[in-house]
Tab-separated table of C-alpha atoms in Angstrom:
chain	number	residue	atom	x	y	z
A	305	UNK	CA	83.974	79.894	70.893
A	306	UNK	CA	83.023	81.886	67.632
A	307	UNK	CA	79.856	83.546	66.369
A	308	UNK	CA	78.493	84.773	69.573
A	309	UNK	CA	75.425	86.766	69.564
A	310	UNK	CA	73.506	88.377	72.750
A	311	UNK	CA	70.274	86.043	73.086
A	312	UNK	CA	67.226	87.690	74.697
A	313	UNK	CA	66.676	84.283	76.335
A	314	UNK	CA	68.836	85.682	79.487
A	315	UNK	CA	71.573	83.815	81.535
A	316	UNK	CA	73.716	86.873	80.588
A	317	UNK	CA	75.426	88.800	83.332
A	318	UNK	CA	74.315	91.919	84.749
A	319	UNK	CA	77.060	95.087	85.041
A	320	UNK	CA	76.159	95.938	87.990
A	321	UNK	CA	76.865	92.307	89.160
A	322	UNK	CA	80.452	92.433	87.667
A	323	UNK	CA	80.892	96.301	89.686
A	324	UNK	CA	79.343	94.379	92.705
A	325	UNK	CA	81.662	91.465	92.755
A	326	UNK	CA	83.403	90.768	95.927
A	327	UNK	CA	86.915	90.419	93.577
A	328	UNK	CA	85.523	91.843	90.247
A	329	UNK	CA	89.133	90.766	88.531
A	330	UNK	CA	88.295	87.083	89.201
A	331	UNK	CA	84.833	87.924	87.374
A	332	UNK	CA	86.043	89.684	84.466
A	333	UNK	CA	88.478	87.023	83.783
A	334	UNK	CA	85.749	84.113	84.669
A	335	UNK	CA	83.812	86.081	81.819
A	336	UNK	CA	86.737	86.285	79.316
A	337	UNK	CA	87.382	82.568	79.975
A	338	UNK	CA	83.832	81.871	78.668
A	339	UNK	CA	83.466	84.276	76.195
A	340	UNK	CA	87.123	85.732	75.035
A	341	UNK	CA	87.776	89.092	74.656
A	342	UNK	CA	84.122	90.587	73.879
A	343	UNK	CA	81.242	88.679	76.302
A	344	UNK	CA	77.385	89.407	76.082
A	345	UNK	CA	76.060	91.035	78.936
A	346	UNK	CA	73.133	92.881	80.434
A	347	UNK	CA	73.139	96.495	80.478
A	348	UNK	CA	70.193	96.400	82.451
A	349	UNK	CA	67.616	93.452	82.977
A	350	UNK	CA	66.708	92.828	79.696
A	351	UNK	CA	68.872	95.165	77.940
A	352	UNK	CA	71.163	93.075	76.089
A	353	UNK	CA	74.976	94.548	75.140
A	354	UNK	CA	78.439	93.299	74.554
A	355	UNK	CA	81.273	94.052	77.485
A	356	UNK	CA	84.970	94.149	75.920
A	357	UNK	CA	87.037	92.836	77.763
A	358	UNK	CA	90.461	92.718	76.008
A	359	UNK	CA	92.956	95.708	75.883
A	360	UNK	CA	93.354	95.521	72.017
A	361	UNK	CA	89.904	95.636	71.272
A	362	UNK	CA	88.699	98.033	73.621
A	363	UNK	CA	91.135	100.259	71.914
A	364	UNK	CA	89.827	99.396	68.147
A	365	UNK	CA	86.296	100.592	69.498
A	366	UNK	CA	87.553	103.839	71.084
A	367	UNK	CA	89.798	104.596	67.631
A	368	UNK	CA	87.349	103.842	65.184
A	369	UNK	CA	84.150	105.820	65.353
A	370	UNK	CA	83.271	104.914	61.965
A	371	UNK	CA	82.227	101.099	63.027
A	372	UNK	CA	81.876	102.656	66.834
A	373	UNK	CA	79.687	105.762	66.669
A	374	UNK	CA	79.308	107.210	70.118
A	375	UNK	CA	75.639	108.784	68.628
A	376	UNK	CA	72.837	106.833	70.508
A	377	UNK	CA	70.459	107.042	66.864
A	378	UNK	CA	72.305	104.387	66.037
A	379	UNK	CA	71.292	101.898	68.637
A	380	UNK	CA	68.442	99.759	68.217
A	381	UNK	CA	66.680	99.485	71.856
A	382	UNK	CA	63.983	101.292	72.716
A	383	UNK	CA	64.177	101.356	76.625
A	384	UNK	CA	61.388	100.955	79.089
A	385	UNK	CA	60.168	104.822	80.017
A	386	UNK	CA	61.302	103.676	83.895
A	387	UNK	CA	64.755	102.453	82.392
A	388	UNK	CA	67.632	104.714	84.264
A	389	UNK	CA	69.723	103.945	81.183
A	390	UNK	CA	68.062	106.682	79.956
A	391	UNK	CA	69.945	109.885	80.264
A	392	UNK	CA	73.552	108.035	79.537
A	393	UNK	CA	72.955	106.244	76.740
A	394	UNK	CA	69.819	106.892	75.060
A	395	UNK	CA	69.240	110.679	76.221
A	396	UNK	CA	66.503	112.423	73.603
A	397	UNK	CA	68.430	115.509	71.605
A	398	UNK	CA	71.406	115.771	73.260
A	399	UNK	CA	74.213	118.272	71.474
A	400	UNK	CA	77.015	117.672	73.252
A	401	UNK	CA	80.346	116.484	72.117
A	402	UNK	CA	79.664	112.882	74.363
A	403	UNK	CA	77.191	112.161	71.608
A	404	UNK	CA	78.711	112.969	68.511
A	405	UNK	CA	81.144	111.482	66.354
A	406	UNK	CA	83.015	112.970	62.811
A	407	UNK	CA	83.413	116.298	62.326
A	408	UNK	CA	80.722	117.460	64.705
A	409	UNK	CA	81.920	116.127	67.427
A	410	UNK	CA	85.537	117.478	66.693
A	411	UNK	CA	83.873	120.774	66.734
A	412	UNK	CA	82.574	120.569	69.792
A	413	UNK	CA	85.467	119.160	71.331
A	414	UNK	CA	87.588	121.643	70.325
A	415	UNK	CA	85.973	124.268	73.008
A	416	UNK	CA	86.236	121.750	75.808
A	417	UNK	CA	89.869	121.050	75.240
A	418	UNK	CA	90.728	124.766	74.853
A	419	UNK	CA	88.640	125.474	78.443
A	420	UNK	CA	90.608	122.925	80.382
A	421	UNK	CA	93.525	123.703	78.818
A	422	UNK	CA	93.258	127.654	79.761
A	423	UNK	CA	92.791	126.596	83.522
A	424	UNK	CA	95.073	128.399	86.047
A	425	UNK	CA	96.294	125.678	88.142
A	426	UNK	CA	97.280	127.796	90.949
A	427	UNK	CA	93.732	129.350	91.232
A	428	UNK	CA	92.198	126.103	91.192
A	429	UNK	CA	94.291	124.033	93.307
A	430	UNK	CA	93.276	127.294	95.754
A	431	UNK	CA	89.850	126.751	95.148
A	432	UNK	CA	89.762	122.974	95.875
A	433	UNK	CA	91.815	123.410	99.097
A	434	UNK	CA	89.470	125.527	100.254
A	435	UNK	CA	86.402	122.524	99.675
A	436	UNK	CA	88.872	120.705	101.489
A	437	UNK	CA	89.399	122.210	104.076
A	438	UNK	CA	85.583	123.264	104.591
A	439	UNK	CA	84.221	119.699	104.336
A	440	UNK	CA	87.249	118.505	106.689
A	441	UNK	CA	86.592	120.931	109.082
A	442	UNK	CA	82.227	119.847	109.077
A	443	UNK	CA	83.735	116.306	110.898
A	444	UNK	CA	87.087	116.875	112.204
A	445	UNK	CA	85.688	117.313	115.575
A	446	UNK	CA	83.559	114.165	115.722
A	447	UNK	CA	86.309	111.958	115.788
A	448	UNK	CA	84.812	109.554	112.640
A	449	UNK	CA	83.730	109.925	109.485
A	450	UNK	CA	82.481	108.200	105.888
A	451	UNK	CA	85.082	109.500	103.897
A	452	UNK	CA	82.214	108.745	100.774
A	453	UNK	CA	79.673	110.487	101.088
A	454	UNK	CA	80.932	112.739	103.248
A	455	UNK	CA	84.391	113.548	101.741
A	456	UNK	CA	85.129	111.977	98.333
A	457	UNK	CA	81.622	112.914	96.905
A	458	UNK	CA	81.189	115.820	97.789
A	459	UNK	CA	85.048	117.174	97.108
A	460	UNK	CA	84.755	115.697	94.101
A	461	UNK	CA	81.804	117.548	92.585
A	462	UNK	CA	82.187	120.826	94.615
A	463	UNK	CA	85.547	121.184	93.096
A	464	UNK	CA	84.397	120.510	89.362
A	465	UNK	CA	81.666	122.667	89.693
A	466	UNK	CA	83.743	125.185	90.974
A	467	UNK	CA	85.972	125.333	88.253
A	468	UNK	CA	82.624	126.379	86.089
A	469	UNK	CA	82.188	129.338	88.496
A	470	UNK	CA	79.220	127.668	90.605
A	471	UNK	CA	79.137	128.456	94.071
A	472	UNK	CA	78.632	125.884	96.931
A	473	UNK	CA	74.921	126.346	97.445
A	474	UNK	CA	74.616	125.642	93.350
A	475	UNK	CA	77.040	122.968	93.343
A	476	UNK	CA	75.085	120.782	95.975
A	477	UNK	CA	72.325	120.683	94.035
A	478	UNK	CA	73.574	119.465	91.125
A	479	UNK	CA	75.459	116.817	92.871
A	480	UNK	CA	71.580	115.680	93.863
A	481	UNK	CA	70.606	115.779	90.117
A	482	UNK	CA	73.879	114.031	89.205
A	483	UNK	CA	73.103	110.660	91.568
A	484	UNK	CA	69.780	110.616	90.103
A	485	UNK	CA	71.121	110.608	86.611
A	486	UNK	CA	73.794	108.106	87.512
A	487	UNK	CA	71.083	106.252	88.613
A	488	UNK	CA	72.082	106.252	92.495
A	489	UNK	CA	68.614	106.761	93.121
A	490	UNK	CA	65.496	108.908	91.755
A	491	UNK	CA	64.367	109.654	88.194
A	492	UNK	CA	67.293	109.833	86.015
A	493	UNK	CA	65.298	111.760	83.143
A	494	UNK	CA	63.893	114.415	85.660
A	495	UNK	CA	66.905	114.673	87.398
A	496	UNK	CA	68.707	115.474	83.826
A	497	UNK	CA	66.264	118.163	83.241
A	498	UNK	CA	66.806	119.822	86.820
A	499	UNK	CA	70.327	119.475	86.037
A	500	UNK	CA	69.937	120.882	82.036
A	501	UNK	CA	67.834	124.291	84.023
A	502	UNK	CA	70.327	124.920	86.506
A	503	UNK	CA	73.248	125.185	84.015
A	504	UNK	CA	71.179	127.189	81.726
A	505	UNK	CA	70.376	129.804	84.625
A	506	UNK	CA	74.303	130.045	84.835
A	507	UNK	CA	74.982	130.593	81.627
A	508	UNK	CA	72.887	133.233	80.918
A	509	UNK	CA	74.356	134.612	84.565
A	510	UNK	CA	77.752	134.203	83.596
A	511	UNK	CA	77.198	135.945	80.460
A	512	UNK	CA	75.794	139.078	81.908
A	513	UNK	CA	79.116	138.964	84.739
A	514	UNK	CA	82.002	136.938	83.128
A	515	UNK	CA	84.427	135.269	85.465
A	516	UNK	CA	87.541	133.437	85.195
A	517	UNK	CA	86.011	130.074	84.682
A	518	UNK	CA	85.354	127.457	82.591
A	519	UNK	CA	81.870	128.613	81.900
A	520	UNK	CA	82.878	132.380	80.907
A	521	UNK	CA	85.457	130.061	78.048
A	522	UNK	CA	82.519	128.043	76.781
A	523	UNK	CA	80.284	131.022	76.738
A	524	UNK	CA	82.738	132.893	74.714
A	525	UNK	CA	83.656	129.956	72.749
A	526	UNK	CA	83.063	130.489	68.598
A	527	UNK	CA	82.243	126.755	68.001
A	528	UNK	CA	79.448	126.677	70.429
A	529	UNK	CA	76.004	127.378	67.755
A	530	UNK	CA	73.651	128.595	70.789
A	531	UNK	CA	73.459	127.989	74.264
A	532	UNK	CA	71.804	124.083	74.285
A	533	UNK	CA	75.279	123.322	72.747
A	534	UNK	CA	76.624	124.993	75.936
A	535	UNK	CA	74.890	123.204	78.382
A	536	UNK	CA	74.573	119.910	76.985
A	537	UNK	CA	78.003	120.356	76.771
A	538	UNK	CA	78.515	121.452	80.240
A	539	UNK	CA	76.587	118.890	81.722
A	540	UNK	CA	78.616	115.976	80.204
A	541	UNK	CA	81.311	117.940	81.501
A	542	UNK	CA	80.605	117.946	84.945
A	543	UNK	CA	78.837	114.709	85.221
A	544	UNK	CA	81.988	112.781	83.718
A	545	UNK	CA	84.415	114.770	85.949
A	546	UNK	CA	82.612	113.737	88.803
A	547	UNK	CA	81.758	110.277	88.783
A	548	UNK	CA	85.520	110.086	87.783
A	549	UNK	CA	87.079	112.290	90.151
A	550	UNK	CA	84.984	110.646	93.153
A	551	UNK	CA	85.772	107.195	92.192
A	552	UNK	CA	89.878	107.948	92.008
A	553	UNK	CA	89.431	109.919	95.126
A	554	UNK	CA	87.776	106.731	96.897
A	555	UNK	CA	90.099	103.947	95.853
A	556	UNK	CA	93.107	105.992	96.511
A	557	UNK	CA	91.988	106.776	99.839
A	558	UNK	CA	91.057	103.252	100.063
A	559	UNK	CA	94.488	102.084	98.959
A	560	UNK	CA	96.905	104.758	101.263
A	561	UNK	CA	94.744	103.060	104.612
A	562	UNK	CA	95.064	99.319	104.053
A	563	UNK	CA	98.077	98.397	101.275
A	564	UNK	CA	100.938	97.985	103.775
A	565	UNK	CA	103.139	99.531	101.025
A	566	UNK	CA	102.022	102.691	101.669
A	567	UNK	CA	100.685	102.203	105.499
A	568	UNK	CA	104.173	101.153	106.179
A	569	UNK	CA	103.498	98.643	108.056
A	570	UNK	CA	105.704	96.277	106.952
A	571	UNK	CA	108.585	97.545	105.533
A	572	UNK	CA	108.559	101.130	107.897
A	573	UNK	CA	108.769	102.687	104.040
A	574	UNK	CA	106.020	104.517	102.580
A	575	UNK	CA	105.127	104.253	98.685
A	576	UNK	CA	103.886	108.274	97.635
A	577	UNK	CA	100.631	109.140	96.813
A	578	UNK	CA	102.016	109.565	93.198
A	579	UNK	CA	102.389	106.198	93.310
A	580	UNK	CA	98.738	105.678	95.116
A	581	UNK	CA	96.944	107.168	92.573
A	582	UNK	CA	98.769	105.608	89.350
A	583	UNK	CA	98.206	102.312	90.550
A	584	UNK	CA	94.995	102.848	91.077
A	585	UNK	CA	94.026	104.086	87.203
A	586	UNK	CA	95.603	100.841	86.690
A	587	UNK	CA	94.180	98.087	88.908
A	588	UNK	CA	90.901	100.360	90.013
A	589	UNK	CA	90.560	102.720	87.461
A	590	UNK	CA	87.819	105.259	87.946
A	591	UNK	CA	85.651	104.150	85.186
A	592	UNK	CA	85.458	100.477	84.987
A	593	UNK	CA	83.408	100.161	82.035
A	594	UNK	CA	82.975	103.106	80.151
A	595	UNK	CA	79.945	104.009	78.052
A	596	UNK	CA	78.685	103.465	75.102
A	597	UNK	CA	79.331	103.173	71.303
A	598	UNK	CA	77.055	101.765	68.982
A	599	UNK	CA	78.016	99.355	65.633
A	600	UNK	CA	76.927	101.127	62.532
A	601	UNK	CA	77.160	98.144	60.841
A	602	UNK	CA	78.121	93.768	60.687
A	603	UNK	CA	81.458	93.252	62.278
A	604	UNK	CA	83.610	91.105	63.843
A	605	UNK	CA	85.238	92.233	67.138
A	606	UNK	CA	86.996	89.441	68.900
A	607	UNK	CA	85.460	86.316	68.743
A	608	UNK	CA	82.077	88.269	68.566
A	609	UNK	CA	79.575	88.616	66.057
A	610	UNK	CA	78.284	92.481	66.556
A	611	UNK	CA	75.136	93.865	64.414
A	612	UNK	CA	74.386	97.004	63.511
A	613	UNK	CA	72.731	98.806	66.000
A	614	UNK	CA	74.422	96.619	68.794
A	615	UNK	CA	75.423	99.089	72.143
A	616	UNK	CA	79.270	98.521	73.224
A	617	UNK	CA	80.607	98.878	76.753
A	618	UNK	CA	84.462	99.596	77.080
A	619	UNK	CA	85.064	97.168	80.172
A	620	UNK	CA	88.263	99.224	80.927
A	621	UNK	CA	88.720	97.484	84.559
A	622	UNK	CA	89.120	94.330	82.306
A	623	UNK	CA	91.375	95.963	79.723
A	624	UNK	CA	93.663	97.237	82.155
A	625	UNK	CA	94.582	93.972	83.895
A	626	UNK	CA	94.606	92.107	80.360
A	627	UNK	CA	97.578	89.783	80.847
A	628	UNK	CA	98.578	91.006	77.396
A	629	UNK	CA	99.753	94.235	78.725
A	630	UNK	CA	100.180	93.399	82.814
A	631	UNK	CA	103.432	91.891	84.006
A	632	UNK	CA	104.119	90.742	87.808
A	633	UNK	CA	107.433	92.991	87.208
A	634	UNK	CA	106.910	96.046	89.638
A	635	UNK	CA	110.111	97.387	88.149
A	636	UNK	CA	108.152	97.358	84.082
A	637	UNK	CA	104.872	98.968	85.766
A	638	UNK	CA	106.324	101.489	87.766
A	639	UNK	CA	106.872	103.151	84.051
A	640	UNK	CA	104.011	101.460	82.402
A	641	UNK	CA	101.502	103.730	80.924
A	642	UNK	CA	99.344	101.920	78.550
A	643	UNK	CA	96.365	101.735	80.785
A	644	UNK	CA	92.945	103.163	79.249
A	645	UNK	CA	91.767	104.745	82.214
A	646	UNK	CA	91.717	107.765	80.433
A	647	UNK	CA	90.540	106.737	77.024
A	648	UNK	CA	92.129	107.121	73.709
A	649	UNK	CA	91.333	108.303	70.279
A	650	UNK	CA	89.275	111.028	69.379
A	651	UNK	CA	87.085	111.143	72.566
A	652	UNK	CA	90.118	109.883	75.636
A	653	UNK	CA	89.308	112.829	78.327
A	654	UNK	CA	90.059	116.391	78.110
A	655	UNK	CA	90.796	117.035	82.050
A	656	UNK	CA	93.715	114.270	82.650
A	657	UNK	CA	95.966	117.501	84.514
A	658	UNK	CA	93.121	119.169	86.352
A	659	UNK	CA	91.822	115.937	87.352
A	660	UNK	CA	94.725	114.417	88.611
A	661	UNK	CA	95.179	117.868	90.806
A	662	UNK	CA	91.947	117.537	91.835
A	663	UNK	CA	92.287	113.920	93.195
A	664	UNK	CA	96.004	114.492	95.160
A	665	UNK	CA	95.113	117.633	96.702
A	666	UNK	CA	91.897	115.297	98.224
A	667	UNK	CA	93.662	112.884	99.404
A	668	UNK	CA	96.608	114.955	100.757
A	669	UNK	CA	94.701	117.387	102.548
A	670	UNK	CA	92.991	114.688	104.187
A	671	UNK	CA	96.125	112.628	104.889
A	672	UNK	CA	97.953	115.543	106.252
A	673	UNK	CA	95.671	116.732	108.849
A	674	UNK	CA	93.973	113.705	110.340
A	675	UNK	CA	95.355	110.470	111.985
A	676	UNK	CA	92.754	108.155	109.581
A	677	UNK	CA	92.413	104.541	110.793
A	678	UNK	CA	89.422	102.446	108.541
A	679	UNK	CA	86.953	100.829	111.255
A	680	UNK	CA	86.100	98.326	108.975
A	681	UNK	CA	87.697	96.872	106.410
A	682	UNK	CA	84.548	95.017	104.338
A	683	UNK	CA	83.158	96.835	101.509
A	684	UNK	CA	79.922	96.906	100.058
A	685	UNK	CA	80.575	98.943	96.662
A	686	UNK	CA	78.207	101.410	95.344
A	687	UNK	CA	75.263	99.928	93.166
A	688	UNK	CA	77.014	101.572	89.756
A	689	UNK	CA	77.008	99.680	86.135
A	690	UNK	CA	79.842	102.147	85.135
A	691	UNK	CA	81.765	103.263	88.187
A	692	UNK	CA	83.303	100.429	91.134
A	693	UNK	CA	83.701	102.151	94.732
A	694	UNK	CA	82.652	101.468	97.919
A	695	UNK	CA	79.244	102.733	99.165
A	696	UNK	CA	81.565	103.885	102.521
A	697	UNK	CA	84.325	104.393	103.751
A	698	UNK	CA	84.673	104.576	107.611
A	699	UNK	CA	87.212	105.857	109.369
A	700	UNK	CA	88.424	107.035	112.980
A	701	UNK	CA	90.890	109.457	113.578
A	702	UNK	CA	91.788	112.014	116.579
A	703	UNK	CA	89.241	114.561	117.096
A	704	UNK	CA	90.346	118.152	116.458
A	705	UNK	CA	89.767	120.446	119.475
A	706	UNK	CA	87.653	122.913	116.976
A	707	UNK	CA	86.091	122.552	113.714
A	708	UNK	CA	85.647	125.490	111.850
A	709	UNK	CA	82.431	126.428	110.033
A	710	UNK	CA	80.008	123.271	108.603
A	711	UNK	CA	79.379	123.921	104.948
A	712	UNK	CA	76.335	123.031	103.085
A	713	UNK	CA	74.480	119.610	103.584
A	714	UNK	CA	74.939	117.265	100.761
């Protein structure tokens, strides 16, 4: 099939229908068997958009920003004002380096890779133990638990907020803006603005008092022209590290209590959690389609027919099991590492090392301390057009004699 062009007539699939799929793989590849590599798709009802779906061309849009700008002026929708698109792709006067592409961008990159660079990883893996061990202790008496939203969640985004200096209290409540943005509910443009006030307020705080956090490195940071820079950059920040971090923390989790390779249940041999959480950025990688360049002009990706002004989704679930780079060889992918789960080219993430702490130290600290049995293996997964994990996880385990202190409600 050649020359294919999104048609406002409809009969194109949804995202959020491919995230939703009861075996999204079989989806993805139904897709690609209709389409090829790049397929027309719905980023939204009525928001037309291509998907790629091949592991080649996803990585020609990532590595050339001069056909695949990442700035949003470029697109040609104009999205309903109830649209939760809004504040991810088309979010009005946004400076941070998410948004930017050239020379711009690499100067506001440059901060952000210097920040997580500088990060002592003894202080933070300290730090997230501690979440750990608080949000284990709120349920380790109760005998069950969702290990979503009340464990992966709220690890996740207590942990990455801590690492800009926020304290718990803080740190809730921008979890609470963050689902609204991510459109898990609420007004994603409100919720942004909440979100935009909150990191301001700490800013300004952290400037008065510096710490020994990612905040006090940005606020000290040359590049940075004024402090919008700071917290639009801040917010991307945090909101990519989270819906990240909470989606590898989920699958993972997911994986370690019903693959019999690392149950043991069949062979009496355990696989590692190393091993857990690489196969996961492979077959479940925590972004399964990533968003959102726009064509600055004609081309051909694929079999496709973009235009200028045409939005691109990375479909990164799909590029990963591309046949093209997958084998059936366990052996070959124990040491394979051309998955895109963490991007490539000039914007590929920032926080691979302090993410991938992040994520074992989870998942260890629960695995170490309770006795975790899942009560029920269906899944219903999380109504997401970028991210694929399930809306819970629930789980029975031993009941500890004593829980220590409840932290803050999320």
């Amino acid at each position: 099939m050649s020359d294919l062009e999104p048609q406002r007539s409809g009969g194109r699939v949804a995202l959020v229908d491919l995230t939703g799929a009861e075996d999204m793989t079989a989806a993805l590849r139904k897709l690609q068997d209709q389409w090829g590599p790049v397929a027309p798709v719905d980023l939204e009802p009525g928001v037309p958009g291509w998907l790629v779906l091949g592991h080649a061309e996803v990585m020609e849009v990532m590595r050339t920003e001069s056909v695949f700008a990442r700035n949003p002026r470029h697109w040609k929708e104009r999205l309903p004002l109830e649209s939760t698109l809004h504040a991810i792709l088309s979010p009005a006067g946004r400076r941070a380096l998410y948004y930017a592409d050239g020379a711009d961008h690499r100067r506001l990159r440059l901060p952000v890779d210097e920040a997580f660079a500088g990060i002592d990883e003894a202080q933070t893996a300290a730090m997230v133990r501690g979440v750990c061990s608080r949000l284990i202790d709120s349920f380790a008496a109760q005998g069950q638990a969702d290990l979503i939203g009340g464990y992966a969640a709220a690890v996740s985004f207590l942990s990455v907020s801590g690492m800009f200096g926020f304290d718990e209290q803080q740190g809730v409540a921008l979890l609470r803006c963050a689902h609204g943005i991510f459109g898990h509910g609420g007004d994603s443009v409100t919720a942004l603005a909440t979100m935009d006030q909150i990191v301001l307020d700490h800013v300004l705080a952290t400037r008065e008092n510096p710490g020994n956090n990612l905040t006090a490195r940005f606020v000290e940071h040359p590049s940075f022209e004024d402090d919008t820079e700071i917290v639009h950059s801040m917010v991307v920040a945090i909101c990519a590290a989270n819906e990240m971090l909470v989606t590898w923390i989920a699958a993972t989790l997911r994986r370690m209590l019903i693959d019999p390779r690392y149950t043991g249940r069949v062979t009496g041999v355990r696989r590692g959690l190393d091993d857990a959480m690489d196969e996961t950025l492979w077959s479940e990688p925590p972004v399964a389609n990533l968003p959102a360049r726009y064509a600055v002009t004609d081309c051909t990706l694929g079999k496709a027919r973009i235009r200028a002004g045409d939005a691109i989704v990375m479909g990164l679930a799909a590029a990963n099991n591309d046949p093209r780079v997958r084998t059936s060889d366990d052996l070959f992918e124990a040491n394979n590492r051309s998955h895109l789960s963490f991007g490539v080219g000039p914007h590929a993430c920032p926080a691979r090392r302090p993410g991938r702490l992040v994520v074992k130290i989870a998942v260890e600290s629960l695995m170490e301390r309770l006795d975790l049995r899942l009560t029920d293996p269906t899944v219903t997964w999380a109504p997401s057009p970028w991210s694929r994990y399930p809306a819970v996880l629930p789980v029975a385990f031993t009941p500890e004699r004593q829980a220590a202190r409840t932290p803050a409600r999320i």
